[in-house]
């Protein structure tokens, strides 16, 4: 009697313990920190859209760290290491040396980073930041910053010709073309989807090392673009860190695109964990139909 009783008790205890662990695992959310406070774009209206989007996905908890205005950021020191992923919606004054070092150490050590639109305008002369983001625009960028990168004749071109970094045509809806559907972020996405009205960055340039282009968009000359297939969804690996970068997201109305929102959530999960567990939502845009959310 005793001989059978003990192992059964042990077995039940073990099962209960495993079930508890599984339940805990399922409820542990990825901690996201959005950075804003300075941007030539309306961060006051875009950060809340991203926060709500990430929270609605059910996988994330989201904090926001808002820098003070002005040039003196010595008292602002976001605690990167507490988070699984940092989303930058920041384009402004240089961070303090301490914050810069903390950001590089965080990323190199395996932290996740998400770069949105004008965050790639920041810090044109900060070497490590440019290595982390892969490509950027404005901020004094030129051929010294690295090549232009675009997709032509079925492959990625690194074009070292001289010229400014960063320009754009008129805002409009535009098609995003998936170039790599094996990556967790783009897996299952329609091959072509119509993004809501946004500003299509072209002529971005940078070190572009350890970079994987997942999707592009054509910068039509008739809309003021330079006429190449521009990287629109891409990743960079930096040390042990994973970086997800999208030049999309000019304004709140651009971010209300169901395609942008799904891409943001997938990119953030991938940057934090290397995996994507989310389904492609039913309201994802098609090749010829924009899909926006409230
Ligand atoms: Zn913009």
mmCIF file of C-alpha atoms and ligand atoms in Angstrom:
data_model
loop_
_atom_site.group_PDB
_atom_site.id
_atom_site.type_symbol
_atom_site.label_atom_id
_atom_site.label_comp_id
_atom_site.label_asym_id
_atom_site.label_seq_id
_atom_site.Cartn_x
_atom_site.Cartn_y
_atom_site.Cartn_z
ATOM 1 C CA UNK A 1 0.000 0.000 0.000
ATOM 2 C CA UNK A 2 2.685 2.455 1.049
ATOM 3 C CA UNK A 3 4.908 1.452 -1.865
ATOM 4 C CA UNK A 4 2.323 2.489 -4.457
ATOM 5 C CA UNK A 5 1.061 5.517 -2.527
ATOM 6 C CA UNK A 6 4.374 7.404 -2.457
ATOM 7 C CA UNK A 7 5.214 7.299 -6.170
ATOM 8 C CA UNK A 8 1.649 8.326 -7.071
ATOM 9 C CA UNK A 9 1.861 11.312 -4.734
ATOM 10 C CA UNK A 10 5.187 12.233 -6.268
ATOM 11 C CA UNK A 11 3.792 11.900 -9.771
ATOM 12 C CA UNK A 12 0.794 14.104 -8.957
ATOM 13 C CA UNK A 13 3.089 16.685 -7.371
ATOM 14 C CA UNK A 14 5.329 16.669 -10.434
ATOM 15 C CA UNK A 15 2.389 17.031 -12.813
ATOM 16 C CA UNK A 16 0.956 19.929 -10.799
ATOM 17 C CA UNK A 17 4.330 21.604 -10.808
ATOM 18 C CA UNK A 18 4.693 21.236 -14.579
ATOM 19 C CA UNK A 19 1.187 22.559 -15.190
ATOM 20 C CA UNK A 20 1.915 25.589 -13.005
ATOM 21 C CA UNK A 21 5.159 26.240 -14.868
ATOM 22 C CA UNK A 22 3.392 25.994 -18.241
ATOM 23 C CA UNK A 23 0.688 28.417 -17.088
ATOM 24 C CA UNK A 24 3.306 30.856 -15.837
ATOM 25 C CA UNK A 25 5.197 30.639 -19.109
ATOM 26 C CA UNK A 26 2.054 31.408 -21.087
ATOM 27 C CA UNK A 27 1.327 34.531 -19.068
ATOM 28 C CA UNK A 28 4.858 35.979 -19.043
ATOM 29 C CA UNK A 29 4.667 38.854 -21.465
ATOM 30 C CA UNK A 30 7.480 40.486 -23.385
ATOM 31 C CA UNK A 31 8.427 43.792 -21.803
ATOM 32 C CA UNK A 32 8.550 46.601 -24.340
ATOM 33 C CA UNK A 33 9.952 50.092 -23.826
ATOM 34 C CA UNK A 34 9.001 52.793 -26.346
ATOM 35 C CA UNK A 35 11.378 55.770 -26.526
ATOM 36 C CA UNK A 36 10.044 59.172 -27.556
ATOM 37 C CA UNK A 37 10.057 62.826 -26.436
ATOM 38 C CA UNK A 38 11.895 64.366 -29.391
ATOM 39 C CA UNK A 39 11.021 63.826 -33.028
ATOM 40 C CA UNK A 40 10.316 66.001 -36.070
ATOM 41 C CA UNK A 41 7.182 63.841 -36.298
ATOM 42 C CA UNK A 42 4.184 63.874 -33.998
ATOM 43 C CA UNK A 43 5.341 61.355 -31.389
ATOM 44 C CA UNK A 44 2.481 62.423 -29.111
ATOM 45 C CA UNK A 45 0.006 60.911 -31.566
ATOM 46 C CA UNK A 46 2.071 57.947 -32.851
ATOM 47 C CA UNK A 47 3.385 56.461 -29.603
ATOM 48 C CA UNK A 48 -0.163 55.781 -28.286
ATOM 49 C CA UNK A 49 -1.047 53.947 -31.529
ATOM 50 C CA UNK A 50 1.989 51.679 -31.169
ATOM 51 C CA UNK A 51 1.387 51.155 -27.448
ATOM 52 C CA UNK A 52 -2.234 50.135 -28.017
ATOM 53 C CA UNK A 53 -1.284 47.947 -30.990
ATOM 54 C CA UNK A 54 1.316 46.021 -28.989
ATOM 55 C CA UNK A 55 -0.922 45.679 -25.930
ATOM 56 C CA UNK A 56 -3.835 44.449 -28.038
ATOM 57 C CA UNK A 57 -1.665 41.608 -29.387
ATOM 58 C CA UNK A 58 -1.757 40.081 -25.893
ATOM 59 C CA UNK A 59 1.963 39.246 -25.874
ATOM 60 C CA UNK A 60 3.456 42.470 -24.584
ATOM 61 C CA UNK A 61 3.463 44.900 -21.685
ATOM 62 C CA UNK A 62 4.463 48.367 -22.780
ATOM 63 C CA UNK A 63 6.179 51.211 -20.938
ATOM 64 C CA UNK A 64 7.076 54.558 -22.485
ATOM 65 C CA UNK A 65 10.174 56.576 -21.642
ATOM 66 C CA UNK A 66 9.815 60.192 -22.770
ATOM 67 C CA UNK A 67 12.965 62.272 -22.921
ATOM 68 C CA UNK A 68 12.963 65.892 -21.837
ATOM 69 C CA UNK A 69 13.136 68.495 -24.605
ATOM 70 C CA UNK A 70 16.358 70.387 -25.294
ATOM 71 C CA UNK A 71 19.964 69.298 -25.606
ATOM 72 C CA UNK A 72 20.726 68.311 -22.016
ATOM 73 C CA UNK A 73 19.647 64.688 -21.636
ATOM 74 C CA UNK A 74 22.035 63.898 -18.781
ATOM 75 C CA UNK A 75 19.137 63.234 -16.399
ATOM 76 C CA UNK A 76 17.316 60.875 -18.775
ATOM 77 C CA UNK A 77 18.526 57.294 -18.539
ATOM 78 C CA UNK A 78 16.034 54.672 -19.739
ATOM 79 C CA UNK A 79 16.634 51.267 -18.130
ATOM 80 C CA UNK A 80 17.122 49.259 -21.325
ATOM 81 C CA UNK A 81 18.256 46.106 -19.551
ATOM 82 C CA UNK A 82 14.844 45.653 -17.895
ATOM 83 C CA UNK A 83 13.201 45.108 -21.296
ATOM 84 C CA UNK A 84 12.991 42.427 -23.950
ATOM 85 C CA UNK A 85 12.638 44.972 -26.716
ATOM 86 C CA UNK A 86 13.228 48.712 -27.156
ATOM 87 C CA UNK A 87 11.065 50.479 -29.759
ATOM 88 C CA UNK A 88 12.568 53.775 -30.881
ATOM 89 C CA UNK A 89 10.213 56.545 -31.894
ATOM 90 C CA UNK A 90 12.960 59.078 -31.141
ATOM 91 C CA UNK A 91 14.651 61.534 -33.487
ATOM 92 C CA UNK A 92 16.351 64.389 -31.662
ATOM 93 C CA UNK A 93 19.238 65.602 -29.547
ATOM 94 C CA UNK A 94 22.151 63.229 -28.873
ATOM 95 C CA UNK A 95 21.683 60.929 -25.904
ATOM 96 C CA UNK A 96 24.099 61.229 -23.003
ATOM 97 C CA UNK A 97 27.257 59.134 -23.272
ATOM 98 C CA UNK A 98 25.959 56.912 -20.495
ATOM 99 C CA UNK A 99 22.696 56.245 -22.360
ATOM 100 C CA UNK A 100 24.547 55.629 -25.628
ATOM 101 C CA UNK A 101 26.820 53.085 -23.987
ATOM 102 C CA UNK A 102 23.896 51.393 -22.242
ATOM 103 C CA UNK A 103 22.033 51.099 -25.580
ATOM 104 C CA UNK A 104 25.023 49.593 -27.398
ATOM 105 C CA UNK A 105 25.750 47.169 -24.524
ATOM 106 C CA UNK A 106 22.072 46.170 -24.350
ATOM 107 C CA UNK A 107 21.900 45.452 -28.085
ATOM 108 C CA UNK A 108 25.284 43.726 -28.293
ATOM 109 C CA UNK A 109 24.341 41.573 -25.326
ATOM 110 C CA UNK A 110 21.221 40.194 -27.027
ATOM 111 C CA UNK A 111 18.568 42.874 -26.559
ATOM 112 C CA UNK A 112 15.804 43.377 -29.116
ATOM 113 C CA UNK A 113 15.507 46.693 -30.949
ATOM 114 C CA UNK A 114 12.729 48.049 -33.184
ATOM 115 C CA UNK A 115 13.391 51.126 -35.339
ATOM 116 C CA UNK A 116 10.378 53.052 -36.635
ATOM 117 C CA UNK A 117 10.440 55.630 -39.461
ATOM 118 C CA UNK A 118 12.271 58.832 -38.355
ATOM 119 C CA UNK A 119 14.162 56.965 -35.629
ATOM 120 C CA UNK A 120 16.461 56.185 -38.569
ATOM 121 C CA UNK A 121 17.050 59.940 -39.048
ATOM 122 C CA UNK A 122 18.719 60.155 -35.639
ATOM 123 C CA UNK A 123 22.394 60.280 -34.825
ATOM 124 C CA UNK A 124 23.959 60.476 -38.308
ATOM 125 C CA UNK A 125 27.473 60.442 -36.884
ATOM 126 C CA UNK A 126 27.095 57.870 -34.080
ATOM 127 C CA UNK A 127 28.932 54.873 -35.562
ATOM 128 C CA UNK A 128 27.428 52.105 -33.421
ATOM 129 C CA UNK A 129 23.885 53.411 -33.769
ATOM 130 C CA UNK A 130 24.233 53.326 -37.542
ATOM 131 C CA UNK A 131 25.580 49.771 -37.385
ATOM 132 C CA UNK A 132 22.564 48.822 -35.278
ATOM 133 C CA UNK A 133 19.953 50.394 -37.577
ATOM 134 C CA UNK A 134 21.673 49.350 -40.828
ATOM 135 C CA UNK A 135 20.337 52.253 -42.898
ATOM 136 C CA UNK A 136 19.399 55.835 -42.123
ATOM 137 C CA UNK A 137 18.516 59.138 -43.729
ATOM 138 C CA UNK A 138 19.197 62.850 -43.258
ATOM 139 C CA UNK A 139 21.341 63.864 -40.260
ATOM 140 C CA UNK A 140 24.285 64.711 -42.527
ATOM 141 C CA UNK A 141 24.362 61.228 -44.089
ATOM 142 C CA UNK A 142 26.277 60.858 -47.354
ATOM 143 C CA UNK A 143 28.433 58.299 -49.190
ATOM 144 C CA UNK A 144 30.621 58.381 -46.076
ATOM 145 C CA UNK A 145 27.769 56.724 -44.146
ATOM 146 C CA UNK A 146 27.747 53.629 -46.391
ATOM 147 C CA UNK A 147 26.002 52.424 -49.541
ATOM 148 C CA UNK A 148 22.479 52.966 -50.776
ATOM 149 C CA UNK A 149 20.648 49.646 -50.603
ATOM 150 C CA UNK A 150 17.813 48.593 -52.901
ATOM 151 C CA UNK A 151 16.394 45.564 -54.667
ATOM 152 C CA UNK A 152 16.954 45.205 -58.393
ATOM 153 C CA UNK A 153 16.777 42.295 -60.877
ATOM 154 C CA UNK A 154 16.041 39.798 -58.129
ATOM 155 C CA UNK A 155 18.830 40.772 -55.779
ATOM 156 C CA UNK A 156 20.006 43.327 -53.233
ATOM 157 C CA UNK A 157 22.223 46.063 -54.649
ATOM 158 C CA UNK A 158 24.726 47.976 -52.499
ATOM 159 C CA UNK A 159 25.297 51.180 -54.418
ATOM 160 C CA UNK A 160 28.271 53.269 -53.320
ATOM 161 C CA UNK A 161 27.554 56.255 -55.570
ATOM 162 C CA UNK A 162 27.842 59.690 -54.043
ATOM 163 C CA UNK A 163 24.884 61.599 -52.707
ATOM 164 C CA UNK A 164 22.677 62.492 -49.806
ATOM 165 C CA UNK A 165 21.139 59.936 -47.485
ATOM 166 C CA UNK A 166 17.333 60.081 -47.268
ATOM 167 C CA UNK A 167 14.546 61.608 -49.333
ATOM 168 C CA UNK A 168 10.898 60.910 -50.035
ATOM 169 C CA UNK A 169 8.099 61.684 -52.443
ATOM 170 C CA UNK A 170 4.482 62.609 -51.765
ATOM 171 C CA UNK A 171 2.592 60.640 -49.150
ATOM 172 C CA UNK A 172 0.293 57.997 -50.557
ATOM 173 C CA UNK A 173 -0.770 54.399 -50.070
ATOM 174 C CA UNK A 174 1.864 52.069 -51.567
ATOM 175 C CA UNK A 175 2.417 48.374 -52.134
ATOM 176 C CA UNK A 176 4.808 46.443 -49.924
ATOM 177 C CA UNK A 177 6.409 43.503 -51.756
ATOM 178 C CA UNK A 178 7.653 40.587 -49.644
ATOM 179 C CA UNK A 179 11.108 39.480 -50.854
ATOM 180 C CA UNK A 180 11.800 36.831 -48.214
ATOM 181 C CA UNK A 181 8.842 34.813 -46.975
ATOM 182 C CA UNK A 182 10.926 32.284 -45.027
ATOM 183 C CA UNK A 183 11.668 34.715 -42.209
ATOM 184 C CA UNK A 184 9.396 34.473 -39.114
ATOM 185 C CA UNK A 185 8.310 38.126 -39.494
ATOM 186 C CA UNK A 186 7.062 37.818 -43.094
ATOM 187 C CA UNK A 187 6.049 34.152 -43.118
ATOM 188 C CA UNK A 188 2.419 33.843 -44.234
ATOM 189 C CA UNK A 189 2.073 37.487 -45.322
ATOM 190 C CA UNK A 190 0.505 38.133 -48.721
ATOM 191 C CA UNK A 191 3.320 38.456 -51.299
ATOM 192 C CA UNK A 192 2.128 42.001 -52.049
ATOM 193 C CA UNK A 193 0.040 44.208 -49.763
ATOM 194 C CA UNK A 194 -1.229 47.750 -49.960
ATOM 195 C CA UNK A 195 0.000 49.872 -47.064
ATOM 196 C CA UNK A 196 -2.117 52.876 -45.972
ATOM 197 C CA UNK A 197 -1.017 56.454 -46.731
ATOM 198 C CA UNK A 198 2.561 56.936 -45.601
ATOM 199 C CA UNK A 199 5.831 58.573 -46.540
ATOM 200 C CA UNK A 200 8.026 56.215 -48.559
ATOM 201 C CA UNK A 201 11.648 56.788 -47.573
ATOM 202 C CA UNK A 202 14.147 56.395 -50.377
ATOM 203 C CA UNK A 203 17.923 56.907 -50.703
ATOM 204 C CA UNK A 204 18.526 55.531 -47.195
ATOM 205 C CA UNK A 205 22.167 54.630 -46.676
ATOM 206 C CA UNK A 206 24.325 53.218 -43.928
ATOM 207 C CA UNK A 207 26.771 50.431 -43.035
ATOM 208 C CA UNK A 208 24.067 47.862 -43.973
ATOM 209 C CA UNK A 209 26.074 45.028 -42.458
ATOM 210 C CA UNK A 210 24.464 41.778 -41.295
ATOM 211 C CA UNK A 211 21.243 43.054 -42.808
ATOM 212 C CA UNK A 212 18.389 40.974 -44.269
ATOM 213 C CA UNK A 213 15.812 42.696 -46.451
ATOM 214 C CA UNK A 214 12.404 41.089 -46.016
ATOM 215 C CA UNK A 215 10.187 43.467 -48.018
ATOM 216 C CA UNK A 216 10.529 46.471 -50.313
ATOM 217 C CA UNK A 217 8.369 49.253 -51.806
ATOM 218 C CA UNK A 218 8.848 51.057 -55.097
ATOM 219 C CA UNK A 219 9.641 54.771 -54.844
ATOM 220 C CA UNK A 220 7.744 55.819 -57.961
ATOM 221 C CA UNK A 221 9.308 58.786 -59.792
ATOM 222 C CA UNK A 222 5.866 60.133 -60.678
ATOM 223 C CA UNK A 223 5.157 60.517 -56.949
ATOM 224 C CA UNK A 224 8.544 62.166 -56.383
ATOM 225 C CA UNK A 225 10.528 59.043 -55.497
ATOM 226 C CA UNK A 226 13.909 58.025 -56.902
ATOM 227 C CA UNK A 227 12.601 54.959 -58.747
ATOM 228 C CA UNK A 228 14.045 51.984 -56.859
ATOM 229 C CA UNK A 229 12.638 49.162 -54.740
ATOM 230 C CA UNK A 230 13.443 50.470 -51.248
ATOM 231 C CA UNK A 231 13.926 48.296 -48.125
ATOM 232 C CA UNK A 232 10.669 48.587 -46.162
ATOM 233 C CA UNK A 233 10.960 45.702 -43.694
ATOM 234 C CA UNK A 234 14.423 44.491 -42.746
ATOM 235 C CA UNK A 235 16.492 43.051 -39.938
ATOM 236 C CA UNK A 236 20.019 43.589 -38.681
ATOM 237 C CA UNK A 237 22.001 41.400 -36.339
ATOM 238 C CA UNK A 238 24.350 43.238 -34.016
ATOM 239 C CA UNK A 239 26.419 41.198 -31.594
ATOM 240 C CA UNK A 240 23.842 38.886 -30.001
ATOM 241 C CA UNK A 241 21.061 41.429 -30.581
ATOM 242 C CA UNK A 242 18.232 41.306 -33.100
ATOM 243 C CA UNK A 243 17.122 44.525 -34.767
ATOM 244 C CA UNK A 244 13.850 44.949 -36.640
ATOM 245 C CA UNK A 245 13.617 48.105 -38.772
ATOM 246 C CA UNK A 246 10.755 49.571 -40.756
ATOM 247 C CA UNK A 247 10.942 52.997 -42.404
ATOM 248 C CA UNK A 248 7.119 52.986 -42.464
ATOM 249 C CA UNK A 249 5.115 54.897 -39.834
ATOM 250 C CA UNK A 250 5.171 58.622 -40.689
ATOM 251 C CA UNK A 251 1.921 59.457 -38.865
ATOM 252 C CA UNK A 252 -0.870 57.983 -36.762
ATOM 253 C CA UNK A 253 -2.960 57.357 -39.902
ATOM 254 C CA UNK A 254 -0.066 55.350 -41.426
ATOM 255 C CA UNK A 255 0.195 53.297 -38.236
ATOM 256 C CA UNK A 256 -3.514 52.462 -38.297
ATOM 257 C CA UNK A 257 -2.837 50.182 -41.278
ATOM 258 C CA UNK A 258 -3.571 46.596 -40.212
ATOM 259 C CA UNK A 259 -0.466 45.561 -42.168
ATOM 260 C CA UNK A 260 1.781 48.002 -40.299
ATOM 261 C CA UNK A 261 0.328 46.895 -36.957
ATOM 262 C CA UNK A 262 0.786 43.193 -37.650
ATOM 263 C CA UNK A 263 4.315 43.871 -38.926
ATOM 264 C CA UNK A 264 5.162 45.872 -35.785
ATOM 265 C CA UNK A 265 3.896 43.137 -33.452
ATOM 266 C CA UNK A 266 5.662 40.384 -35.404
ATOM 267 C CA UNK A 267 8.878 42.413 -35.602
ATOM 268 C CA UNK A 268 8.801 43.177 -31.877
ATOM 269 C CA UNK A 269 8.210 39.533 -30.915
ATOM 270 C CA UNK A 270 10.980 38.388 -33.262
ATOM 271 C CA UNK A 271 13.418 41.025 -31.941
ATOM 272 C CA UNK A 272 12.725 39.879 -28.373
ATOM 273 C CA UNK A 273 12.652 36.102 -28.884
ATOM 274 C CA UNK A 274 13.792 35.164 -32.389
ATOM 275 C CA UNK A 275 10.378 33.633 -33.024
ATOM 276 C CA UNK A 276 6.909 34.731 -34.103
ATOM 277 C CA UNK A 277 3.911 32.950 -32.612
ATOM 278 C CA UNK A 278 1.228 35.264 -34.028
ATOM 279 C CA UNK A 279 -1.175 34.487 -36.856
ATOM 280 C CA UNK A 280 -1.482 36.849 -39.809
ATOM 281 C CA UNK A 281 -4.708 38.722 -38.913
ATOM 282 C CA UNK A 282 -7.833 38.311 -41.057
ATOM 283 C CA UNK A 283 -7.987 42.039 -41.787
ATOM 284 C CA UNK A 284 -4.462 42.113 -43.259
ATOM 285 C CA UNK A 285 -4.403 44.252 -46.442
ATOM 286 C CA UNK A 286 -4.466 42.620 -49.858
ATOM 287 C CA UNK A 287 -2.492 43.691 -52.940
ATOM 288 C CA UNK A 288 -5.094 46.258 -53.934
ATOM 289 C CA UNK A 289 -7.042 47.042 -50.776
ATOM 290 C CA UNK A 290 -5.897 49.143 -47.832
ATOM 291 C CA UNK A 291 -7.094 47.911 -44.428
ATOM 292 C CA UNK A 292 -7.093 50.325 -41.509
ATOM 293 C CA UNK A 293 -8.149 50.007 -37.877
ATOM 294 C CA UNK A 294 -9.660 52.615 -35.547
HETATM 295 ZN ZN1 LIG B 1 7.955 61.152 -42.022
#
